[in-house]
Amino acid sequence: MPKISRRVTLRIYPTAKQAARLESVSERHRILYNAALEHRITAYRRAGVTITKGEQEKQVTLIRAEDPDYGALNAQSLQVTLDRLHKAFKGFFGRVKRGEKAGFPRFKSRSRWKGFGFKSHGDGWKLFAGEFEEGGKQKRSGRIRITGVGLVRVRGRARLPGRPKTCDLTKQNGKWYASVVLECEPHREHGEGACAFDWGIDTFLTIATDTGRLIEVDNPRHDRSAEKKTTELRRTLARKKRGSKSRAKAKAELVRHLEKVANRRHDFLHKQSTRLVGQFGIVATENLEVAKMTRSAKGTVQEPGTNVKQKAGLNRSILDGAPATFVSMVSSKAEEAGAKYIEAKTRELAPTQRCHACWKKPSQRKQLSDRVHSCEHCGATCGRDENAALVLMRWVREELDVAGPAGDRAGAGEAAREGGQTAETPGRAA
Ligand SMILES: [Zn+2]
C-alpha cells in the first residue's frame, strides 16, 4: 500500500528561556525573509535581474560563514524560509498570469510573521514521542529538540502514527505549535456496503445506504449556540478604549472563545468522518462548490445579489458546518482505509432537483427554501435532503454496479424508473 502523509499539530510548552530563544530564532528568520524580498525587488528594479532561490541559498551560505548569529541557525531551516518567499513569488506570478488580483509578496511585520520550519527529521529538530527519560526520571510527555532552543515539552505523549518528515514551528495567539508532517502506513479499517450522504443546514448529514436505511446526523451548530457569547464578547471589545489594557484583555477572551468553538467543530467533523468510513466501504457525495455557494451572495457591482442578508446568513451556516473540511476528512480517511470515496458532478446529477424515484427534474427549479421534495411527475414525497441522498445513492449503484435493483441505467435523466427505487425505500415514496 502506498504511504500517506499526515499533518499533526502539537502544542509545545517552552520555558520562559526557551520561549525567548524561539522568538529570537524566529526573528532572524523574519529578517532573512524581508532581506531576501528586498534583494529580489532591488535587483529587478536596478538591473532588471530576477534573483532565483538557488542564488539566494548560496548567499545565505556566505552569510552563515561570516555572521555567527546566522551560523548558529540550522542551514536547512533557513532554506525553508527562502523557499517560502520563493513560493510567495510563484503564487504572485501565477495569479498575474491568470489575470487574478495579484497581491505582490509583502514585507512581514512582527505581527504577520508566523515562525519557521525544518526540512527533515534529525536535522535541526528531533521529536521524542511518548515516555521519555530525563535526568534519570521517567517523563510521561513527549519532547522536541530544536537547534538553538533546547529540549521543549510537547503536549501529551505525542504518540505518532508514522515517521516524522518536516516540521513548522508557529506562534499563534501567544502559543507555540509544532506542525509535523508524518509519513505513515494506512491502517484504518473500513466498513462494508455503500452509502451516499447529502450535507445540509438543518441536518448535518442525511445518509442513504445500499440496504435502504436512512441515517440522519444532526448539525450541532456549535457556532449558533456559542454565537450569543461571541456577540457579547465582540460588543464588550468594541466598547473598550483603543490601546487600553482592558481592551487587550477583552480581545484575548474573544480569541480564546473563538478558538474553543473552532476546536469543538473540528472534533465533531473528525468523529463523523471516522464513523462514516468505519461503517462503509464506499462513500459518495456530490461535489460541493462551497466557494461558489458562499461567494455568490453579494453578487457583483454590475449584478448585485438578491436577498443578500438571507444568503449571508446561509453562508454563515455553510461555513459553520464546514462541508469542505468535512469532505476532505472523509476522502483522506477513506484513502487511508482503502475504502472508495466518489463525488458526483453536482451540475449533471442535480441531486437536489432530481426525483430519486422517477429520476425526472421538476419543471420549475426547487428553491433552497423548499424543504420538502414533492414530485410533480410521480408523486413521491420526502424531505429535501433525504431525496438528495437517495438520488446520490442511486447514482452510486449505477456508477459502481453496487448490488441492488441496478442494471437499468438512467439515460440522460429522462428514463422513467418507477418501481425500482421506490421499493428500496419503503414508505418514502407516495
Ligand atoms: Zn418523481
XYZ file of C-alpha atoms and ligand atoms in Angstrom:
431
model
C 0.000 0.000 0.000
C 1.262 3.497 -0.747
C 2.448 5.581 2.183
C 0.447 8.630 3.036
C 1.306 11.973 4.573
C -0.480 13.348 7.547
C -0.079 16.609 9.399
C -0.234 16.566 13.179
C -0.157 19.801 15.130
C 1.216 19.643 18.658
C 1.128 22.405 21.199
C 4.576 22.886 22.691
C 5.418 24.383 26.060
C 8.738 26.219 26.049
C 10.104 27.528 29.342
C 10.495 31.317 29.552
C 14.116 30.990 28.474
C 13.238 28.678 25.583
C 10.409 30.966 24.501
C 12.844 33.873 24.331
C 15.181 31.763 22.183
C 12.307 30.697 19.916
C 11.407 34.359 19.474
C 14.946 35.299 18.615
C 15.391 32.459 16.104
C 12.029 33.320 14.576
C 13.041 36.982 14.388
C 16.222 36.138 12.474
C 14.152 34.153 10.001
C 11.832 37.116 9.580
C 14.748 39.447 8.943
C 16.135 36.999 6.390
C 12.765 36.780 4.654
C 12.430 40.556 4.402
C 16.050 40.973 3.279
C 15.631 38.308 0.603
C 12.455 40.050 -0.576
C 14.199 43.405 -0.733
C 17.118 41.800 -2.562
C 14.783 40.478 -5.242
C 12.990 43.805 -5.606
C 16.115 45.967 -5.885
C 17.850 43.567 -8.263
C 14.857 43.720 -10.506
C 14.354 47.492 -10.272
C 18.017 48.419 -10.718
C 19.121 45.837 -13.234
C 16.018 44.012 -14.391
C 17.529 40.852 -12.941
C 15.424 38.086 -11.495
C 17.082 36.520 -8.470
C 16.489 32.815 -8.075
C 16.073 30.794 -4.930
C 19.333 28.942 -5.698
C 21.274 32.216 -5.808
C 19.815 33.320 -2.515
C 20.695 29.993 -0.941
C 24.329 30.471 -1.967
C 24.335 33.909 -0.384
C 22.907 32.554 2.838
C 25.769 30.059 2.968
C 28.176 33.030 2.797
C 26.227 34.927 5.451
C 26.315 31.913 7.762
C 30.088 31.718 7.429
C 30.510 35.356 8.483
C 27.662 36.073 10.859
C 27.710 33.888 13.977
C 24.042 34.686 14.679
C 23.082 33.074 11.406
C 25.844 30.483 11.611
C 24.150 29.155 14.729
C 20.887 28.559 12.905
C 20.092 25.365 11.054
C 21.058 25.685 7.393
C 18.112 23.716 6.018
C 15.725 25.728 8.117
C 16.984 28.957 6.519
C 16.336 27.333 3.154
C 12.771 26.694 4.242
C 12.323 30.428 4.825
C 13.813 31.251 1.414
C 11.523 28.652 -0.055
C 8.515 30.397 1.476
C 9.497 33.575 -0.268
C 10.021 31.636 -3.486
C 6.517 30.197 -3.185
C 5.067 33.634 -2.483
C 6.589 34.852 -5.754
C 5.441 31.788 -7.638
C 1.914 32.361 -6.384
C 2.129 36.013 -7.383
C 3.292 35.286 -10.930
C 0.683 32.571 -11.272
C -2.064 34.995 -10.302
C -0.751 37.615 -12.720
C -0.777 35.034 -15.495
C -4.347 34.039 -14.740
C -5.371 37.691 -14.628
C -6.396 37.500 -10.982
C -5.887 40.052 -8.240
C -2.152 39.652 -7.860
C -1.027 40.711 -4.371
C 2.724 41.249 -4.521
C 4.688 39.385 -1.803
C 4.827 41.680 1.185
C 7.334 42.508 3.846
C 6.479 40.759 7.074
C 5.919 42.811 10.187
C 6.343 41.053 13.524
C 2.611 40.526 13.828
C 2.420 38.948 10.379
C 5.338 36.595 10.877
C 4.260 33.102 11.859
C 7.522 31.237 12.511
C 9.999 28.936 10.843
C 10.338 25.370 9.674
C 12.618 22.400 9.119
C 13.048 20.107 6.142
C 13.944 16.761 7.590
C 13.691 15.000 10.926
C 17.010 14.849 12.768
C 18.368 17.932 11.039
C 17.755 20.889 13.341
C 14.890 19.230 15.174
C 14.036 15.898 16.665
C 10.829 14.647 18.156
C 10.744 12.234 21.089
C 7.317 10.696 21.455
C 5.712 9.002 24.423
C 7.647 8.006 27.515
C 10.771 9.999 27.894
C 13.741 9.818 30.224
C 15.262 12.967 31.586
C 17.842 13.163 34.379
C 17.168 9.553 35.317
C 13.445 10.279 35.671
C 10.670 8.860 33.509
C 8.703 11.699 31.977
C 5.339 10.945 30.537
C 5.052 13.656 27.938
C 6.884 13.988 24.649
C 9.721 16.386 23.893
C 11.025 18.167 20.842
C 14.659 19.168 20.463
C 15.110 22.358 18.481
C 18.546 23.633 17.476
C 19.318 26.879 19.271
C 16.340 26.499 21.602
C 16.715 23.268 23.563
C 14.502 20.394 24.605
C 10.914 21.617 24.703
C 7.972 19.857 26.284
C 5.179 18.722 23.964
C 1.536 18.373 24.869
C 0.587 14.834 25.818
C 2.668 11.856 24.911
C 2.814 12.839 21.279
C 2.166 9.303 20.087
C 2.795 9.431 16.407
C 1.191 7.175 13.827
C 4.170 7.487 11.495
C 7.651 8.731 10.728
C 8.234 12.494 11.166
C 9.315 14.226 7.972
C 9.071 18.010 8.226
C 8.213 20.447 10.986
C 6.895 24.015 11.157
C 7.100 25.972 14.374
C 4.447 28.637 14.565
C 3.235 31.092 17.115
C -0.474 31.787 17.292
C -2.158 33.938 19.878
C 0.900 33.754 22.058
C 1.113 29.952 21.941
C 3.716 27.885 20.138
C 2.862 24.892 17.992
C 4.882 22.273 16.168
C 3.119 21.228 12.988
C 4.688 17.932 11.971
C 4.175 16.084 8.699
C 4.296 12.325 9.189
C 4.696 9.596 6.659
C 2.516 6.713 7.706
C 1.212 3.353 6.654
C -2.507 3.456 6.131
C -4.031 1.310 8.829
C -7.598 2.490 9.137
C -10.310 -0.151 8.770
C -13.334 0.482 6.636
C -16.825 -0.954 6.833
C -18.952 -2.801 4.305
C -21.523 -1.656 1.809
C -22.149 1.696 0.208
C -23.641 4.968 1.340
C -24.271 8.400 -0.089
C -24.640 11.483 2.018
C -26.132 14.866 1.476
C -24.869 17.713 3.549
C -27.427 20.178 4.859
C -28.010 23.060 7.167
C -30.915 21.793 9.228
C -29.471 18.294 9.375
C -25.708 17.990 9.083
C -25.786 14.664 7.231
C -28.547 12.711 5.592
C -27.153 9.319 4.664
C -28.791 6.822 2.328
C -27.366 3.294 2.356
C -27.380 0.445 -0.144
C -29.616 -1.529 2.208
C -32.267 1.174 2.086
C -31.549 2.585 5.516
C -31.703 6.293 6.132
C -29.446 7.836 8.776
C -29.648 11.427 9.943
C -26.935 13.222 11.866
C -27.987 16.463 13.479
C -25.980 19.587 12.990
C -24.528 20.605 16.353
C -24.457 24.248 15.345
C -21.602 24.942 17.691
C -21.290 28.447 16.443
C -25.002 29.025 16.703
C -25.119 28.098 20.359
C -21.928 29.985 21.048
C -22.959 32.897 18.879
C -24.625 34.762 21.693
C -21.400 34.715 23.613
C -19.422 35.736 20.533
C -21.691 38.738 20.018
C -21.404 39.641 23.678
C -17.628 39.454 23.626
C -17.418 41.472 20.420
C -19.616 44.169 21.919
C -17.521 44.309 25.055
C -14.421 44.643 22.919
C -15.944 47.440 20.833
C -16.696 49.468 23.960
C -13.090 49.392 25.166
C -10.736 52.253 24.519
C -8.105 51.618 21.856
C -4.734 50.730 23.286
C -6.115 50.167 26.781
C -5.229 47.186 28.938
C -8.849 46.168 29.327
C -9.190 46.139 25.546
C -6.286 43.726 25.231
C -7.902 41.552 27.875
C -11.267 41.578 26.116
C -9.589 40.726 22.851
C -7.750 37.788 24.388
C -11.025 36.500 25.785
C -12.712 36.701 22.386
C -9.823 34.905 20.706
C -9.930 32.151 23.326
C -13.642 31.737 22.823
C -13.366 31.535 19.024
C -10.549 29.027 19.346
C -12.695 26.846 21.546
C -15.596 26.988 19.096
C -13.327 26.073 16.187
C -11.785 23.161 18.081
C -15.159 21.762 19.002
C -16.307 21.921 15.415
C -13.131 20.267 14.236
C -13.622 17.423 16.724
C -17.166 16.903 15.572
C -16.119 16.710 11.927
C -13.356 14.241 12.786
C -15.743 11.970 14.684
C -18.356 11.986 11.954
C -15.898 11.308 9.136
C -14.239 8.488 11.098
C -17.613 6.911 11.743
C -18.680 7.122 8.113
C -15.546 5.412 6.818
C -15.685 2.881 9.665
C -19.215 1.876 8.672
C -18.974 1.758 4.883
C -16.652 0.612 2.122
C -17.969 3.064 -0.436
C -18.828 6.628 0.477
C -20.292 9.072 -2.009
C -21.491 12.627 -2.079
C -21.811 15.466 -4.530
C -19.024 17.789 -5.469
C -19.617 20.758 -3.169
C -18.799 24.009 -4.792
C -18.659 25.689 -1.463
C -16.531 28.564 -2.558
C -19.096 29.437 -5.185
C -22.011 28.992 -2.826
C -20.550 31.352 -0.294
C -19.198 33.882 -2.743
C -22.360 34.333 -4.718
C -24.500 36.136 -2.157
C -23.099 39.631 -2.516
C -23.018 39.383 -6.273
C -21.014 41.861 -8.294
C -21.306 45.599 -8.803
C -22.907 45.066 -12.201
C -25.193 42.384 -10.890
C -25.879 42.804 -7.214
C -27.136 39.703 -5.434
C -30.697 39.379 -4.264
C -31.623 38.506 -0.694
C -28.069 39.280 0.345
C -28.963 39.259 4.001
C -30.671 35.875 3.995
C -27.934 34.361 1.884
C -25.256 35.831 4.116
C -26.956 34.022 6.987
C -26.982 30.873 4.932
C -23.352 31.333 4.021
C -22.549 31.556 7.687
C -24.317 28.298 8.265
C -22.494 26.725 5.363
C -19.246 27.739 6.946
C -20.434 26.623 10.393
C -20.922 23.144 9.064
C -17.574 23.385 7.286
C -18.518 20.973 4.496
C -15.244 21.416 2.615
C -13.228 20.406 5.658
C -15.571 17.511 6.270
C -15.378 16.244 2.700
C -11.592 16.384 2.723
C -11.534 14.456 6.021
C -13.816 11.793 4.580
C -11.772 11.443 1.415
C -8.411 11.213 3.208
C -9.748 8.740 5.777
C -11.257 6.649 3.009
C -7.889 6.651 1.269
C -6.151 5.586 4.480
C -8.601 2.751 4.929
C -8.553 1.631 1.321
C -12.244 2.491 1.018
C -13.710 4.158 -2.031
C -14.747 7.782 -1.977
C -16.529 9.207 -5.013
C -18.076 12.539 -5.898
C -20.966 13.088 -8.253
C -20.888 16.109 -10.542
C -23.478 18.374 -8.991
C -24.438 20.122 -12.240
C -25.064 16.926 -14.180
C -26.763 14.951 -11.438
C -28.578 17.824 -9.702
C -29.396 15.735 -6.624
C -31.478 18.456 -5.021
C -33.582 18.934 -8.139
C -33.978 15.418 -9.487
C -36.524 12.960 -8.103
C -34.993 9.825 -6.573
C -37.969 7.730 -7.619
C -38.607 8.672 -11.256
C -35.271 10.412 -11.985
C -37.029 13.417 -13.518
C -36.386 17.070 -12.752
C -39.177 19.482 -11.825
C -40.429 21.925 -14.440
C -39.657 24.774 -12.037
C -36.377 24.863 -10.108
C -36.739 23.990 -6.456
C -35.670 26.815 -4.203
C -33.429 26.369 -1.190
C -36.394 27.289 0.983
C -38.394 24.309 -0.309
C -37.659 21.837 2.432
C -39.892 19.098 1.045
C -39.445 17.160 -2.162
C -42.784 16.577 -3.777
C -42.523 15.173 -7.266
C -44.916 16.567 -9.826
C -44.290 13.573 -12.121
C -44.640 10.521 -9.897
C -45.961 11.936 -6.648
C -43.019 10.819 -4.483
C -42.753 12.905 -1.321
C -39.969 13.119 1.235
C -37.588 15.592 2.825
C -35.399 17.614 0.509
C -32.113 16.292 1.957
C -33.435 12.759 2.028
C -34.311 12.944 -1.651
C -30.836 14.247 -2.469
C -29.188 11.409 -0.526
C -31.371 8.859 -2.312
C -30.541 10.352 -5.714
C -26.854 10.119 -4.849
C -27.240 6.539 -3.646
C -28.975 5.574 -6.879
C -26.194 7.258 -8.816
C -23.611 5.223 -6.840
C -25.381 1.978 -7.746
C -25.208 2.798 -11.411
C -21.719 4.185 -11.292
C -20.216 1.230 -9.436
C -22.697 -1.534 -10.142
C -23.391 -1.934 -6.462
C -25.747 -4.814 -5.770
C -29.374 -3.874 -5.697
C -32.028 -3.281 -8.301
C -29.465 -1.861 -10.714
C -28.923 -2.627 -14.389
C -31.421 -0.197 -15.771
C -29.263 2.827 -16.329
C -30.896 6.199 -16.226
C -30.421 7.673 -19.665
C -29.696 11.393 -19.608
C -32.025 11.866 -16.682
C -35.066 11.028 -18.752
C -35.601 7.292 -18.383
C -38.513 6.685 -16.086
C -37.654 4.164 -13.406
C -40.798 3.714 -11.434
C -40.759 0.755 -9.149
C -37.103 0.028 -8.615
C -36.029 2.669 -6.179
C -39.381 3.226 -4.556
C -39.350 -0.385 -3.486
C -35.927 0.170 -1.949
C -37.153 2.819 0.382
C -40.436 1.610 1.741
C -42.695 4.327 2.975
C -40.608 7.053 1.385
C -42.456 7.322 -1.880
C -46.083 8.244 -2.036
Zn -40.678 11.506 -9.260
